[in-house]
Structures are given as structure tokens and as C-alpha cells.
Coordinates of C-alpha atoms and ligand atoms in Angstrom, one line a residue:
M19 CA 93.0 115.0 110.0
C20 CA 91.3 118.0 108.5
G21 CA 92.3 121.6 109.1
I22 CA 89.7 124.1 110.5
V23 CA 89.9 127.8 111.0
G24 CA 87.3 130.3 112.2
Y25 CA 87.4 134.1 112.6
V26 CA 85.1 136.8 113.7
G27 CA 86.3 140.4 114.1
G28 CA 86.5 143.9 112.7
D29 CA 88.6 143.0 109.7
D30 CA 87.9 141.0 106.5
A31 CA 87.9 137.3 107.5
L32 CA 89.1 135.9 104.2
P33 CA 92.8 136.6 104.4
V34 CA 92.9 135.4 108.0
L35 CA 91.2 132.1 107.0
L36 CA 93.4 131.5 104.0
D37 CA 96.6 132.2 106.0
G38 CA 95.4 129.8 108.7
M39 CA 94.4 127.1 106.2
R40 CA 97.8 127.4 104.5
K41 CA 99.4 126.7 107.9
L42 CA 97.2 123.7 108.5
E43 CA 97.3 122.3 105.0
Y44 CA 99.7 119.6 106.0
R45 CA 96.8 118.0 107.9
G46 CA 94.6 117.5 104.8
Y47 CA 94.8 118.7 101.3
D48 CA 92.4 117.0 99.0
S49 CA 90.0 120.0 98.9
A50 CA 89.4 123.3 100.6
G51 CA 86.6 125.8 101.2
V52 CA 85.5 128.9 103.0
A53 CA 82.2 130.4 104.0
L54 CA 81.7 134.0 105.0
V55 CA 78.6 135.8 106.4
K56 CA 77.8 139.1 104.8
D57 CA 74.6 141.1 104.5
G58 CA 72.4 138.3 105.7
R59 CA 73.9 135.7 103.4
V60 CA 76.4 132.9 103.6
E61 CA 78.8 133.2 100.7
L62 CA 80.6 130.0 99.9
A63 CA 83.7 128.9 97.8
K64 CA 84.9 125.3 97.7
K65 CA 87.3 123.5 95.4
A66 CA 88.8 120.0 95.1
G67 CA 92.6 119.9 95.1
H68 CA 95.2 121.8 97.0
L69 CA 94.5 125.1 98.7
S70 CA 96.1 126.9 95.7
E71 CA 93.1 125.7 93.6
L72 CA 90.7 127.5 95.9
E73 CA 92.9 130.6 96.0
G74 CA 92.8 130.6 92.1
E75 CA 89.0 130.4 92.2
L76 CA 88.7 133.2 94.8
Q77 CA 90.5 135.5 92.4
H78 CA 87.3 135.5 90.3
L79 CA 85.0 136.0 93.2
T80 CA 84.3 138.9 95.6
L81 CA 83.9 137.2 98.9
D82 CA 84.2 139.2 102.1
G83 CA 82.7 139.5 105.5
S84 CA 84.0 139.7 109.1
L85 CA 82.7 136.3 110.1
G86 CA 84.0 133.2 108.4
I87 CA 85.1 129.6 108.6
G88 CA 87.6 127.7 106.4
H89 CA 88.6 124.0 106.0
T90 CA 91.2 121.9 104.4
R91 CA 89.9 118.4 103.9
W92 CA 91.3 114.9 104.3
A93 CA 88.4 112.9 102.9
T94 CA 86.8 110.1 104.9
H95 CA 83.2 110.0 103.7
G96 CA 82.7 110.9 100.0
A97 CA 85.2 111.5 97.2
P98 CA 87.4 114.6 97.3
N99 CA 85.4 116.7 94.9
D100 CA 84.0 120.3 95.0
I101 CA 80.6 119.3 96.4
N102 CA 82.0 117.2 99.3
A103 CA 84.5 119.9 100.2
H104 CA 83.6 121.8 103.4
P105 CA 81.9 124.1 104.5
H106 CA 78.4 122.5 104.3
L107 CA 75.2 124.4 104.4
D108 CA 71.7 123.7 105.7
C109 CA 68.7 123.7 103.3
G110 CA 68.0 127.4 103.8
G111 CA 71.6 128.4 103.3
R112 CA 71.5 130.3 106.6
L113 CA 74.2 128.4 108.4
A114 CA 77.5 126.8 107.5
V115 CA 79.5 124.0 109.2
V116 CA 83.0 122.7 109.0
H117 CA 84.0 119.5 110.7
N118 CA 87.0 117.4 111.6
G119 CA 86.4 113.7 112.6
I120 CA 83.8 111.1 111.7
I121 CA 80.1 111.2 112.6
E122 CA 79.5 107.6 113.2
N123 CA 75.7 107.6 113.1
H124 CA 75.3 109.9 110.0
D125 CA 73.4 107.3 108.0
G126 CA 70.5 107.0 110.4
I127 CA 70.3 110.8 111.0
R128 CA 70.4 111.5 107.3
D129 CA 67.5 109.1 106.7
E130 CA 65.4 110.8 109.4
L131 CA 66.2 114.3 108.0
V132 CA 65.5 113.3 104.4
A133 CA 62.2 111.8 105.6
A134 CA 61.5 115.2 107.2
G135 CA 62.1 117.0 103.9
H136 CA 65.8 118.0 104.1
A137 CA 67.6 117.9 100.8
F138 CA 71.3 116.8 100.9
R139 CA 73.9 117.9 98.4
S140 CA 77.0 115.9 99.4
E141 CA 78.0 112.4 100.3
T142 CA 79.7 113.5 103.5
D143 CA 78.9 112.6 107.1
T144 CA 79.4 116.3 108.0
E145 CA 76.3 117.6 106.1
V146 CA 74.0 115.9 108.6
A147 CA 75.3 118.3 111.2
A148 CA 74.2 121.3 109.2
H149 CA 70.7 119.9 108.6
L150 CA 70.3 118.6 112.1
I151 CA 71.1 122.1 113.6
E152 CA 68.7 123.6 111.1
S153 CA 65.9 121.3 112.1
I154 CA 66.5 122.0 115.9
L155 CA 66.5 125.7 115.2
E156 CA 63.2 125.4 113.3
R157 CA 61.7 123.1 115.9
D158 CA 62.8 124.9 119.1
G159 CA 63.4 128.4 118.0
C160 CA 66.5 128.6 120.2
S161 CA 69.9 130.3 119.8
L162 CA 72.5 128.8 117.6
L163 CA 74.6 127.9 120.7
E164 CA 71.7 126.0 122.1
A165 CA 70.9 124.3 118.8
V166 CA 74.5 123.1 118.5
R167 CA 74.4 121.9 122.1
R168 CA 71.2 119.9 121.4
S169 CA 72.6 118.5 118.2
I170 CA 75.7 117.1 119.7
S171 CA 73.7 114.9 122.0
V172 CA 72.4 113.2 118.9
L173 CA 75.7 113.0 117.0
Q174 CA 77.9 110.0 117.8
G175 CA 81.6 109.6 116.9
A176 CA 84.5 112.0 116.8
F177 CA 84.0 115.6 115.8
A178 CA 85.2 119.1 116.1
L179 CA 82.5 121.4 114.6
V180 CA 82.5 125.1 113.9
V181 CA 79.2 126.6 112.9
I182 CA 78.2 130.1 111.7
S183 CA 74.9 131.6 110.9
V184 CA 73.5 134.7 109.2
D185 CA 71.1 135.1 112.1
E186 CA 73.9 135.5 114.7
P187 CA 76.6 137.3 112.6
D188 CA 78.9 138.1 115.5
R189 CA 79.8 134.6 116.7
L190 CA 81.4 131.3 116.0
I191 CA 79.9 128.3 117.7
V192 CA 82.3 125.4 118.4
A193 CA 81.8 121.9 119.7
R194 CA 84.3 119.2 120.5
Q195 CA 84.1 115.4 120.9
E196 CA 87.4 113.6 120.5
S197 CA 88.8 115.7 117.6
P198 CA 90.9 118.6 118.7
V199 CA 89.8 122.2 118.5
I200 CA 91.4 125.3 120.1
I201 CA 90.2 128.8 120.9
G202 CA 92.7 131.6 120.3
V203 CA 92.5 134.1 123.2
S204 CA 92.5 137.7 121.9
E205 CA 91.1 141.0 123.1
E206 CA 90.1 142.1 119.7
V207 CA 89.0 139.2 117.6
G208 CA 87.4 135.8 117.9
L209 CA 89.5 132.8 116.7
V210 CA 89.3 129.1 116.6
A211 CA 91.3 126.4 114.8
S212 CA 92.0 122.7 114.8
G213 CA 95.8 123.4 115.2
I214 CA 98.0 125.9 116.9
P215 CA 99.9 127.0 113.8
A216 CA 96.8 128.9 112.5
L217 CA 96.5 130.9 115.7
L218 CA 100.1 131.9 116.2
P219 CA 100.0 135.1 114.0
F220 CA 97.4 136.4 116.6
T221 CA 98.1 134.9 119.9
R222 CA 100.1 132.5 122.0
D223 CA 97.3 132.1 124.6
I224 CA 95.0 129.3 123.7
V225 CA 92.2 127.3 125.2
P226 CA 92.0 123.7 124.0
L227 CA 88.4 122.5 124.4
E228 CA 87.8 119.3 126.2
N229 CA 85.5 116.5 125.1
G230 CA 81.9 117.5 125.4
Q231 CA 82.6 121.2 125.6
I232 CA 80.9 123.8 123.5
A233 CA 82.0 127.4 123.1
Q234 CA 80.6 130.7 121.8
I235 CA 83.4 132.9 120.4
T236 CA 82.8 136.6 119.8
P237 CA 85.3 139.4 118.9
G238 CA 87.5 139.7 122.0
G239 CA 85.6 137.1 124.1
Y240 CA 84.6 133.5 124.5
E241 CA 82.4 131.4 126.8
V242 CA 82.7 127.7 127.3
F243 CA 79.9 125.3 128.4
D244 CA 79.5 121.6 129.2
L245 CA 77.0 119.3 127.6
K246 CA 74.3 120.3 130.0
G247 CA 74.8 124.0 129.2
A248 CA 76.6 124.9 132.5
A249 CA 79.4 127.5 132.1
V250 CA 82.9 126.1 132.6
E251 CA 86.3 127.8 132.7
P252 CA 89.0 125.8 131.1
P253 CA 92.5 126.9 131.7
V254 CA 94.3 129.2 129.3
V255 CA 97.6 127.7 128.1
H256 CA 100.5 129.9 126.9
V257 CA 102.5 128.3 124.1
E258 CA 106.1 129.2 123.2
W259 CA 106.4 127.1 120.1
D260 CA 107.6 128.5 116.8
M261 CA 105.7 127.8 113.7
E262 CA 107.6 124.6 112.8
A263 CA 107.2 123.2 116.3
A264 CA 103.5 124.0 116.2
E265 CA 103.1 122.1 112.9
K266 CA 104.6 119.1 114.6
G267 CA 102.3 119.5 117.6
G268 CA 105.4 120.2 119.8
Y269 CA 107.0 116.9 118.8
E270 CA 110.5 117.0 117.4
D271 CA 109.5 115.2 114.2
F272 CA 106.4 114.3 112.3
M273 CA 107.2 110.6 112.8
L274 CA 107.1 110.9 116.6
K275 CA 103.9 113.0 116.4
E276 CA 102.3 110.3 114.1
I277 CA 103.4 107.5 116.5
F278 CA 101.6 109.4 119.4
E279 CA 98.5 110.0 117.3
Q280 CA 97.9 106.2 117.1
P281 CA 95.4 105.9 119.9
E282 CA 93.1 108.3 118.0
V283 CA 93.9 106.6 114.7
V284 CA 92.9 103.2 116.0
Q285 CA 89.7 104.6 117.4
N286 CA 88.9 106.4 114.2
T287 CA 89.4 103.3 112.1
I288 CA 86.9 101.4 114.2
L289 CA 84.4 104.2 114.5
G290 CA 81.1 103.8 112.6
R291 CA 81.9 100.2 111.6
V292 CA 79.9 98.4 114.2
D293 CA 76.2 99.1 114.3
P294 CA 74.2 99.3 117.5
S295 CA 73.2 95.6 117.2
G296 CA 76.9 94.6 117.1
R297 CA 77.0 93.8 113.4
I298 CA 80.1 95.0 111.4
V299 CA 79.1 97.3 108.6
L300 CA 81.7 98.3 106.0
D301 CA 80.1 101.0 103.9
D302 CA 82.1 100.5 100.8
V303 CA 82.3 96.7 100.9
H304 CA 78.9 95.7 99.5
W305 CA 79.1 92.2 98.1
S306 CA 76.2 90.0 99.0
A307 CA 76.5 87.2 101.5
D308 CA 75.8 84.9 98.6
T309 CA 78.9 86.3 96.6
L310 CA 81.1 86.2 99.7
G311 CA 79.8 82.6 100.4
K312 CA 81.3 81.5 97.0
I313 CA 84.8 82.8 97.7
N314 CA 87.1 79.8 98.1
K315 CA 90.4 81.6 98.8
I316 CA 91.8 85.0 99.6
V317 CA 94.9 86.5 98.1
V318 CA 96.6 89.4 99.8
V319 CA 99.0 91.7 97.8
A320 CA 101.0 94.6 99.1
C321 CA 104.5 96.1 99.4
G322 CA 106.7 97.1 102.3
T323 CA 105.0 97.9 105.5
S324 CA 101.6 97.2 103.9
Y325 CA 102.8 93.7 103.2
H326 CA 103.6 93.2 106.8
A327 CA 100.1 94.3 107.7
G328 CA 99.0 91.6 105.2
M329 CA 101.2 89.0 106.8
A330 CA 99.5 89.6 110.2
S331 CA 96.0 89.6 108.5
K332 CA 96.7 86.1 107.0
H333 CA 96.5 84.7 110.5
A334 CA 93.3 86.5 111.4
I335 CA 91.5 85.7 108.1
E336 CA 92.4 82.0 108.1
H337 CA 91.5 81.6 111.8
W338 CA 88.2 83.5 111.6
T339 CA 86.9 82.6 108.1
R340 CA 88.6 79.2 107.6
L341 CA 89.5 80.3 104.1
P342 CA 93.0 79.7 102.8
V343 CA 95.0 82.9 102.3
E344 CA 97.9 83.4 99.9
L345 CA 100.2 86.3 100.6
D346 CA 102.2 88.0 97.9
L347 CA 104.6 90.8 97.5
A348 CA 102.8 92.9 94.9
S349 CA 106.1 93.3 93.0
E350 CA 106.3 89.5 92.5
F351 CA 102.6 88.7 92.1
R352 CA 101.8 89.1 88.5
Y353 CA 105.1 87.6 87.3
R354 CA 104.5 84.2 89.0
D355 CA 101.4 83.3 87.0
P356 CA 99.1 83.1 90.0
V357 CA 96.0 80.9 89.9
L358 CA 93.0 83.2 90.2
D359 CA 89.3 83.2 89.3
E360 CA 86.0 84.8 90.3
H361 CA 86.1 82.8 93.5
S362 CA 89.4 84.3 94.7
L363 CA 88.9 87.5 96.7
V364 CA 92.0 89.7 96.3
I365 CA 92.9 92.2 99.0
G366 CA 95.2 95.0 97.8
I367 CA 96.8 97.0 100.7
A368 CA 98.5 100.4 100.0
Q369 CA 98.4 103.3 102.4
S370 CA 99.1 105.7 99.6
G371 CA 96.8 104.0 97.1
E372 CA 99.4 104.8 94.4
T373 CA 102.1 102.1 94.7
A374 CA 102.8 101.1 91.2
D375 CA 103.3 97.4 91.9
T376 CA 100.2 97.1 94.1
L377 CA 98.1 98.9 91.4
A378 CA 99.5 96.5 88.8
A379 CA 98.7 93.5 91.0
V380 CA 95.1 94.7 91.5
R381 CA 94.6 95.3 87.8
F382 CA 96.0 91.9 87.0
A383 CA 93.5 90.3 89.5
K384 CA 90.6 92.2 87.9
E385 CA 91.6 90.9 84.5
M386 CA 91.5 87.4 85.9
G387 CA 87.9 88.1 87.0
S388 CA 88.6 88.2 90.8
P389 CA 86.8 90.6 93.0
V390 CA 89.2 93.1 94.6
V391 CA 88.9 95.0 97.8
A392 CA 91.5 97.8 98.5
V393 CA 92.6 98.8 101.9
T394 CA 94.0 102.4 101.7
N395 CA 94.3 105.6 103.6
V396 CA 93.7 108.0 100.7
V397 CA 90.2 108.7 99.4
G398 CA 90.3 109.3 95.6
S399 CA 93.6 107.5 95.1
S400 CA 94.2 105.3 92.1
I401 CA 93.6 102.0 93.9
T402 CA 90.1 103.2 94.9
R403 CA 89.2 103.5 91.2
D404 CA 90.7 100.1 90.3
A405 CA 89.2 98.0 93.1
D406 CA 85.6 96.9 93.3
A407 CA 85.3 97.7 97.0
V408 CA 87.3 99.9 99.4
L409 CA 88.0 99.8 103.1
F410 CA 89.5 103.1 104.2
T411 CA 91.9 103.4 107.1
H412 CA 91.2 106.6 108.9
A413 CA 94.8 107.6 109.9
G414 CA 94.8 111.1 108.4
P415 CA 97.8 112.3 106.4
E416 CA 101.1 110.8 107.2
I417 CA 104.0 113.1 106.6
G418 CA 106.9 110.9 107.9
V419 CA 108.2 108.7 105.2
A420 CA 108.3 105.7 107.5
A421 CA 104.8 104.3 107.8
T422 CA 103.6 104.2 111.4
K423 CA 100.1 105.3 112.1
T424 CA 98.9 104.1 108.7
F425 CA 100.3 100.6 109.6
L426 CA 98.4 100.4 112.8
A427 CA 95.3 101.6 111.0
Q428 CA 95.8 98.9 108.3
L429 CA 96.0 96.2 111.1
V430 CA 92.8 97.5 112.6
A431 CA 91.0 97.7 109.2
L432 CA 92.2 94.2 108.2
N433 CA 90.9 92.8 111.5
L434 CA 87.6 94.4 110.8
L435 CA 87.5 93.0 107.3
S436 CA 88.4 89.5 108.5
L437 CA 85.6 89.7 111.1
Y438 CA 83.2 91.0 108.5
L439 CA 84.0 88.1 106.2
A440 CA 83.5 85.7 109.1
Q441 CA 80.2 87.3 110.0
E442 CA 78.9 87.3 106.4
R443 CA 80.0 83.7 105.8
G444 CA 78.8 82.5 109.2
S445 CA 82.2 81.0 110.0
M446 CA 82.4 82.6 113.5
E447 CA 79.8 82.6 116.3
P448 CA 78.3 86.1 116.8
E449 CA 79.4 86.0 120.5
K450 CA 83.0 85.4 119.5
I451 CA 82.8 88.4 117.0
A452 CA 81.3 90.5 119.8
E453 CA 84.0 89.5 122.2
T454 CA 86.7 90.5 119.6
I455 CA 85.0 93.8 119.0
V456 CA 85.1 94.5 122.8
A457 CA 88.8 93.8 122.7
M458 CA 89.3 96.1 119.7
N459 CA 87.5 98.9 121.5
R460 CA 90.0 98.6 124.3
L461 CA 92.9 99.1 121.9
P462 CA 93.1 102.9 121.9
D463 CA 93.6 103.0 125.6
Q464 CA 96.1 100.1 125.5
V465 CA 98.1 101.8 122.7
E466 CA 98.2 104.9 125.0
E467 CA 99.6 102.6 127.8
V468 CA 102.3 101.3 125.5
L469 CA 103.3 104.8 124.5
S470 CA 103.8 105.5 128.2
I471 CA 106.9 103.2 128.2
Q472 CA 108.7 105.6 125.8
G473 CA 111.3 106.3 128.5
E474 CA 112.4 102.6 128.7
V475 CA 112.4 102.4 125.0
H476 CA 114.5 105.5 124.7
R477 CA 117.0 104.2 127.2
A478 CA 117.4 100.9 125.3
A479 CA 117.8 102.8 122.0
K480 CA 120.7 104.8 123.5
R481 CA 122.4 101.5 124.5
Y482 CA 122.2 99.9 121.1
A483 CA 122.4 102.9 118.7
D484 CA 125.9 101.9 117.6
A485 CA 125.1 98.3 116.8
K486 CA 126.0 97.1 113.3
D487 CA 123.3 94.4 113.0
F488 CA 120.0 93.6 114.6
I489 CA 117.9 90.5 114.6
F490 CA 114.1 90.6 115.2
M491 CA 112.3 87.4 115.8
G492 CA 108.8 86.3 116.5
R493 CA 106.3 83.5 115.7
G494 CA 102.8 83.6 114.2
V495 CA 101.6 87.2 114.1
G496 CA 104.8 88.1 116.0
Y497 CA 106.8 87.2 112.9
A498 CA 105.0 89.9 111.0
V499 CA 105.7 92.4 113.8
A500 CA 109.4 91.3 113.7
M501 CA 109.6 92.0 110.0
E502 CA 108.0 95.4 110.4
G503 CA 110.2 96.2 113.4
A504 CA 113.3 95.4 111.4
L505 CA 112.1 97.4 108.4
K506 CA 111.5 100.5 110.5
L507 CA 115.0 100.3 112.0
K508 CA 116.6 99.8 108.6
E509 CA 114.6 102.6 106.9
I510 CA 115.5 105.4 109.4
S511 CA 118.6 104.3 111.2
Y512 CA 120.4 102.6 108.3
I513 CA 121.4 99.8 110.6
H514 CA 121.3 96.3 109.0
A515 CA 118.3 94.5 110.6
E516 CA 116.5 91.3 109.7
G517 CA 113.2 89.9 110.8
Y518 CA 112.9 86.1 111.2
A519 CA 110.4 83.5 112.1
A520 CA 112.0 82.5 115.4
G521 CA 111.9 78.7 114.6
E522 CA 113.9 79.4 111.4
L523 CA 116.8 80.9 113.2
K524 CA 118.5 77.6 113.8
H525 CA 118.3 76.8 110.1
G526 CA 120.9 79.4 109.2
A527 CA 120.7 82.9 110.7
I528 CA 121.8 81.8 114.2
A529 CA 125.3 81.7 112.7
L530 CA 125.2 85.5 112.8
I531 CA 124.8 85.6 116.6
E532 CA 128.0 86.5 118.4
E533 CA 128.8 88.4 121.6
G534 CA 126.7 91.5 121.9
V535 CA 124.4 91.2 118.8
P536 CA 121.1 92.7 119.8
V537 CA 118.1 90.4 119.3
V538 CA 114.6 91.8 119.6
A539 CA 112.2 89.0 120.6
L540 CA 108.4 89.0 120.6
L541 CA 107.2 87.0 123.6
T542 CA 103.6 88.3 123.7
G543 CA 102.1 85.3 121.8
R544 CA 100.4 82.8 124.1
A545 CA 100.2 79.7 121.9
L546 CA 103.9 79.4 121.1
Y547 CA 105.2 81.1 124.3
D548 CA 107.4 78.2 125.5
K549 CA 108.9 77.8 122.0
M550 CA 109.7 81.5 121.8
L551 CA 111.3 81.3 125.3
A552 CA 113.5 78.5 124.1
N553 CA 114.6 80.6 121.1
V554 CA 115.5 83.5 123.4
E555 CA 117.6 81.1 125.5
E556 CA 119.3 79.9 122.4
V557 CA 120.4 83.3 121.3
R558 CA 121.4 84.3 124.8
A559 CA 123.6 81.2 125.1
R560 CA 125.5 82.5 122.1
G561 CA 126.1 86.0 123.5
A562 CA 123.1 87.9 122.2
Q563 CA 121.8 91.0 124.0
T564 CA 118.0 90.5 124.3
I565 CA 115.4 93.2 123.9
V566 CA 112.2 91.4 124.9
L567 CA 108.5 92.4 124.4
A568 CA 106.4 90.5 126.9
H569 CA 103.1 90.9 128.7
Q570 CA 103.1 93.1 131.8
G571 CA 104.2 91.1 134.8
D572 CA 105.9 88.2 132.8
E573 CA 108.7 87.2 135.3
R574 CA 110.1 84.5 133.1
A575 CA 110.6 87.0 130.3
R576 CA 112.2 89.4 132.7
L577 CA 114.9 86.8 133.6
L578 CA 115.9 86.5 130.0
A579 CA 115.8 90.1 129.0
N580 CA 118.6 92.7 128.9
E581 CA 115.8 95.1 128.1
L582 CA 112.1 94.5 128.7
F583 CA 109.2 96.3 127.1
E584 CA 106.0 95.4 128.9
I585 CA 102.9 95.3 126.8
P586 CA 99.2 95.0 128.0
E587 CA 97.4 91.9 127.0
T588 CA 94.8 91.7 124.2
K589 CA 93.4 88.9 122.0
P590 CA 96.4 87.2 120.4
L591 CA 95.4 88.1 116.8
L592 CA 95.2 91.8 117.8
S593 CA 98.6 91.8 119.5
P594 CA 100.5 93.3 116.5
I595 CA 98.5 96.5 117.1
L596 CA 100.2 96.9 120.5
D597 CA 103.5 95.2 119.9
S598 CA 104.4 97.3 116.8
V599 CA 104.3 100.6 118.8
P600 CA 107.5 100.1 121.0
L601 CA 109.4 99.0 117.9
Q602 CA 108.4 102.1 116.0
L603 CA 109.6 104.2 119.0
F604 CA 112.8 102.1 119.2
A605 CA 113.6 102.8 115.5
Y606 CA 112.8 106.5 116.0
F607 CA 115.0 106.9 119.1
V608 CA 117.9 104.9 117.5
A609 CA 117.8 107.2 114.4
K610 CA 117.8 110.3 116.7
E611 CA 120.7 108.9 118.7
R612 CA 122.6 108.5 115.4
G613 CA 121.9 112.1 114.5
L614 CA 119.6 111.2 111.6
S615 CA 116.4 112.8 110.4
P616 CA 113.6 110.2 110.8
D617 CA 111.1 112.1 108.7
K618 CA 113.2 112.1 105.5
P619 CA 115.3 108.9 105.3
R620 CA 117.8 108.7 102.4
N621 CA 116.8 107.1 99.1
L622 CA 113.1 106.6 100.1
A623 CA 109.9 108.2 98.8
K624 CA 106.6 108.3 100.6
S625 CA 104.8 106.8 97.6
V626 CA 106.6 104.5 95.2
T627 CA 104.9 105.2 91.9
V628 CA 107.3 103.4 89.6
E629 CA 107.9 99.7 89.3
Ligands
LIG954 O1 101.6 103.2 100.0 P1 101.9 101.8 100.2 O2 101.4 101.3 101.5 O3 101.6 100.9 99.1 O4 103.5 101.8 100.4 C1 104.2 100.6 100.4 C2 105.7 100.8 100.8 O5 106.3 101.6 99.8 C3 105.8 101.4 102.1 O6 105.1 100.7 103.1 C4 107.2 101.6 102.5 O7 107.8 100.3 102.8 C5 107.3 102.5 103.7 N1 108.5 103.3 103.6 C6 107.4 101.8 105.0 O8 107.7 102.6 106.1

């Protein structure tokens, strides 16, 4: 998500930081900042907007020093403004912190620190780390390294932290829990960054920190410790990547990198949203249980892939809340004279938060007096200003035009929202909610498992890359996955593909089936399994080649499949989160086999800001 750079050495840190931040800016670009230590003071410059805004600001300042940290931000907690930009300072202004990730228990820590007299300046989760370390230093009188070590046993969630202090002006202290951070090995200087591109001008030897590790980096040296403070010696890795490969994390394309980031994205979207008692807490959705109790229908509006996330969510919302859900393409919504009032809760989904049709739909709903909740990936986007409440997906910036990780994050966020509504309205037993949360917490590992079948998916893509038409079919939530699978393939491979509700096929589209037509079938749904199996038989009988997604060990599916993608089992309403992944990979590999660039498909824009 965010970009982090730290430097300590003989030279001026600022040019090194800015160069590294430029190389990491693709990871986050809503604000940027630097902090340098000089003459017993932390000097700070922070600015909302692209890095160029900060660089403009720096021209009017004289900031120097040989110890510094820099950050390019992708906002998760708090709007993308100057104050929320990193680095963040403690009360005394003696230490500065940059952070990538989400500190899940920031609210509770903040309350305790405020009660103890700490004054906070920003709305970020990160600032708690600065004050917490300050309080430990004051209480224990220990070294900065030790204070950071003690602080991370209090912090929960995902974080890569880099901390500097005027009291120890020759070192960077780094800690990792889930979010990546890498030491650059050098004999002259001390270097750390959240991504390899920032380190390449200095070194190709790196030490990626593992979870729970803390490091102290000095000019020409570093020491790594575990959570108990024992020294460890992680291996040094030599990288051969050029700058472009490094930006893509070694993957050939951003789309592939983003598909492989999904376990972390799923985890980040869940993080901090279930409190220790098991209640779902959505910070920016703050209607009272009374208001939510008066809602009598839900209307979901979105475009493209976001619409498909909405299609899947209709099933979860109706099943868990027993409220009727209407689903609309945002481009159609306001022209059909929809029936809305203050009892209709409207959910507008847009990863970019800028899609013109979705914004217009949301504004229309507001005019009709309906409460609106936006589900978006971009803090500070237009939809966040138009909606009454916001649920952020925590996918980080998506560079590939085809939505992948933002789609998975939307599915997760919409499931959380559905459970939250069920919880607040009392329509689902707490034990059932708890069971579903347990299943959700297993999803990051299960997504990882699905990614491990990339070899099978690639082989299948090679076999069908020359096909003229594809049919995707599913039932229930599988229908939404089929629609999304077809859209991904169309977008980046330019092959004609259609998603169908499998039961509808015999009402027309089955006429398209002839010898060799590939049909992708979703067989992971339990409730309508036999019906889906019959649909697969029907298309096979007419000569279709079947690419089947089924649960691991499903022998009946194996008998009917020309290609079988085996998926781990989860709760049926969560299955789109797993089933979508091989279809993203399939579209990606087909596009590559056809010699196309998946990151920049023809005629498409990442954000469609015109009607
Ligand atoms: O930013 P949004 O989620 O509102 O974007 C909606 C569609 O434009 C978007 O999903 C589009 O379909 C993507 N290219 C899908 O990969």
C-alpha cells in the first residue's frame, strides 16, 4: 500500500528519500512527507497530493540531515490531507514514525494515551505508534530499539514501521508484522524501504524482514532481533531485477502482481472490523440500530466489476438480513424512475469512487431522501463526499486496468456490511455471525491455496487461447462469478465471452454450443450442485469443452471436466472470494498467450468519469 524509505549515512538524506519515494509512488500517492533529524531536532515536511506537491513545498524550506524517513501514502484511516500525511511525531517532537499497514487496535490505544495526557494531531491509526513509543521511553528509560520492541507487543494488525529519534541520531529502527519491509545491505550507509525499487540505486543485496522481526540499521550495518529481543540472522538475498521488474515485484505485469497480493488484501479488509468481543464494528458506518431497524429494502448500484460484487452481495444481504435487495446498473438506475425513500438503504460500490454513473446514482438516491453507504477503495474520492457513510476496501492502489484485488476486497467488505446489518437488526444469531467470521478469517490462507494451482490454470489457458467464444455459467453467487469471469476474459483477451445463469442456458444460449466451445462451469455451490451438474452434462452432450471449478476431491466433477480447477471449501456465500481467483488467472494467462498486454487493455480506462 504505502511507500516507505529510510536512510542514515554520511550524505544528505533528503535527495535519497525523495528518489526512493518517487520509485515507490505507484504504491500510494495521496500525500507524501519526510522527517529528518538535525541538531537535536526533527524537521518535518508533509503535503497532500502527489509527491510533486511535497517537492514544490521543499523548495521553500531548508531541510537537511543525514538521518531521515519518507513516506508516500495510500490513505486508510483519515482523509488524505497534510495533517494525516506521514511521518507522525510524538508529543515532544523527538521521534518520527512512518507506517504501512493498519493498526487494528488503534482506537483503544489512543483512548489510553489521551487519558495519560498525550495530544494527537491526526486522525490516523499510525500516530498511536509514535505516542506509544514515547510513553514507553518515558516510562522505562530504555533504548529506542527496546521501546519499539515493547510497543509492537501492544500493537495489533498489520504494520511495517520505521522510527527515528533525535536521541539516537545514527540509526533507523524498523519493525515488521505482515506488511513488507526490506533492509538494503550496504557497507557505507543504512537503508530501509517497503519495496526493492527504492534500494536499487544503492544495492542489490537485501534482507526482507520476517513477521515479528525488528531491526536496528546504522551506516554500514544492521542487526535483526525477534520479538523476545534475541538476535537473528535472516538470509541476505541478491536481486537481479531491473527497475521495471522491481516495481512489479518481479511479476511480469501489475495485474499478476495484484492477483497475488489478494491474500493480504482480504486480510487487510477484515482487519480491525471485528472487536475482541466478536462484534462487527465499521468505523465509518454509524447509523443507529434504530435507523437501521427502519430500513425496509436495500438497493445496490454499481458498474462493471463492482456491479458483479453487488450481484454476489445481494445473496448475502437477503439471506442474512431478510431484507429485499434491488440490484441496479448505475448507468440505468436514475433513468428508470426507481421507488426510493428514507427507508431504502442504498449501497453504491465503486473501487475508484469516481465512476460518473455511480456518483449520479448516489446523488439521485440522496435527493430521494435515502441513506447511502459507499463501498470504495479510494479515501477522499468523490463518492466518499456524496455518501452518508463509507466502507473502505483496503486493497491498496490497483494499477492494472482490469479490477482484480479491488473486486476481492469489495466481496469481503460487502460480506462484512451484510453481517453488520444482520447484527444491528438482530436478524442473525450471534453464533452464526461468529461462525461466518471464523470462515472469513480462513480466507487469506485459502486464497493462497487457490493461487497455488496457477500451473493448472496456465496449462488450460494455453489450450483455449485461440477460442472465439467462451461461455461461463453458474447458479446463485456462482452466477455473479461467471459474469465477472467472462468480463475479465473479454477485457484483456478480447475474446467474446458471456456469463449466464446456468438454468437460463436452455432458454436460448445453448444454441451457441457446438463442438469445441469452451464452457467454464462453477460447481462449487452446494445447494444447487445437482442442477449444475446436469447443466454441465447438457453442454458436454453438445460438444462443449468443460473447464470446471469444483471443491477439492470432487470426483463427480472430475468425470465431467476437460479441465478441473480444485478450490478449497468455505461457506457458500463466501465462495465467490475463492472462485474468482482462478478465473482472474485464466483471463490473465489467455491474454499473455495471445501476446496482449493485460495491464493496458485497448479502449478501457481505469476510472470512467464520463457518462
Ligand atoms: O471504479 P469502479 O469500481 O466504479 O469502476 C467500475 C467499472 O468501470 C470497472 O469495474 C470496470 O468494469 C473494470 N475495468 C473492470 O475490470
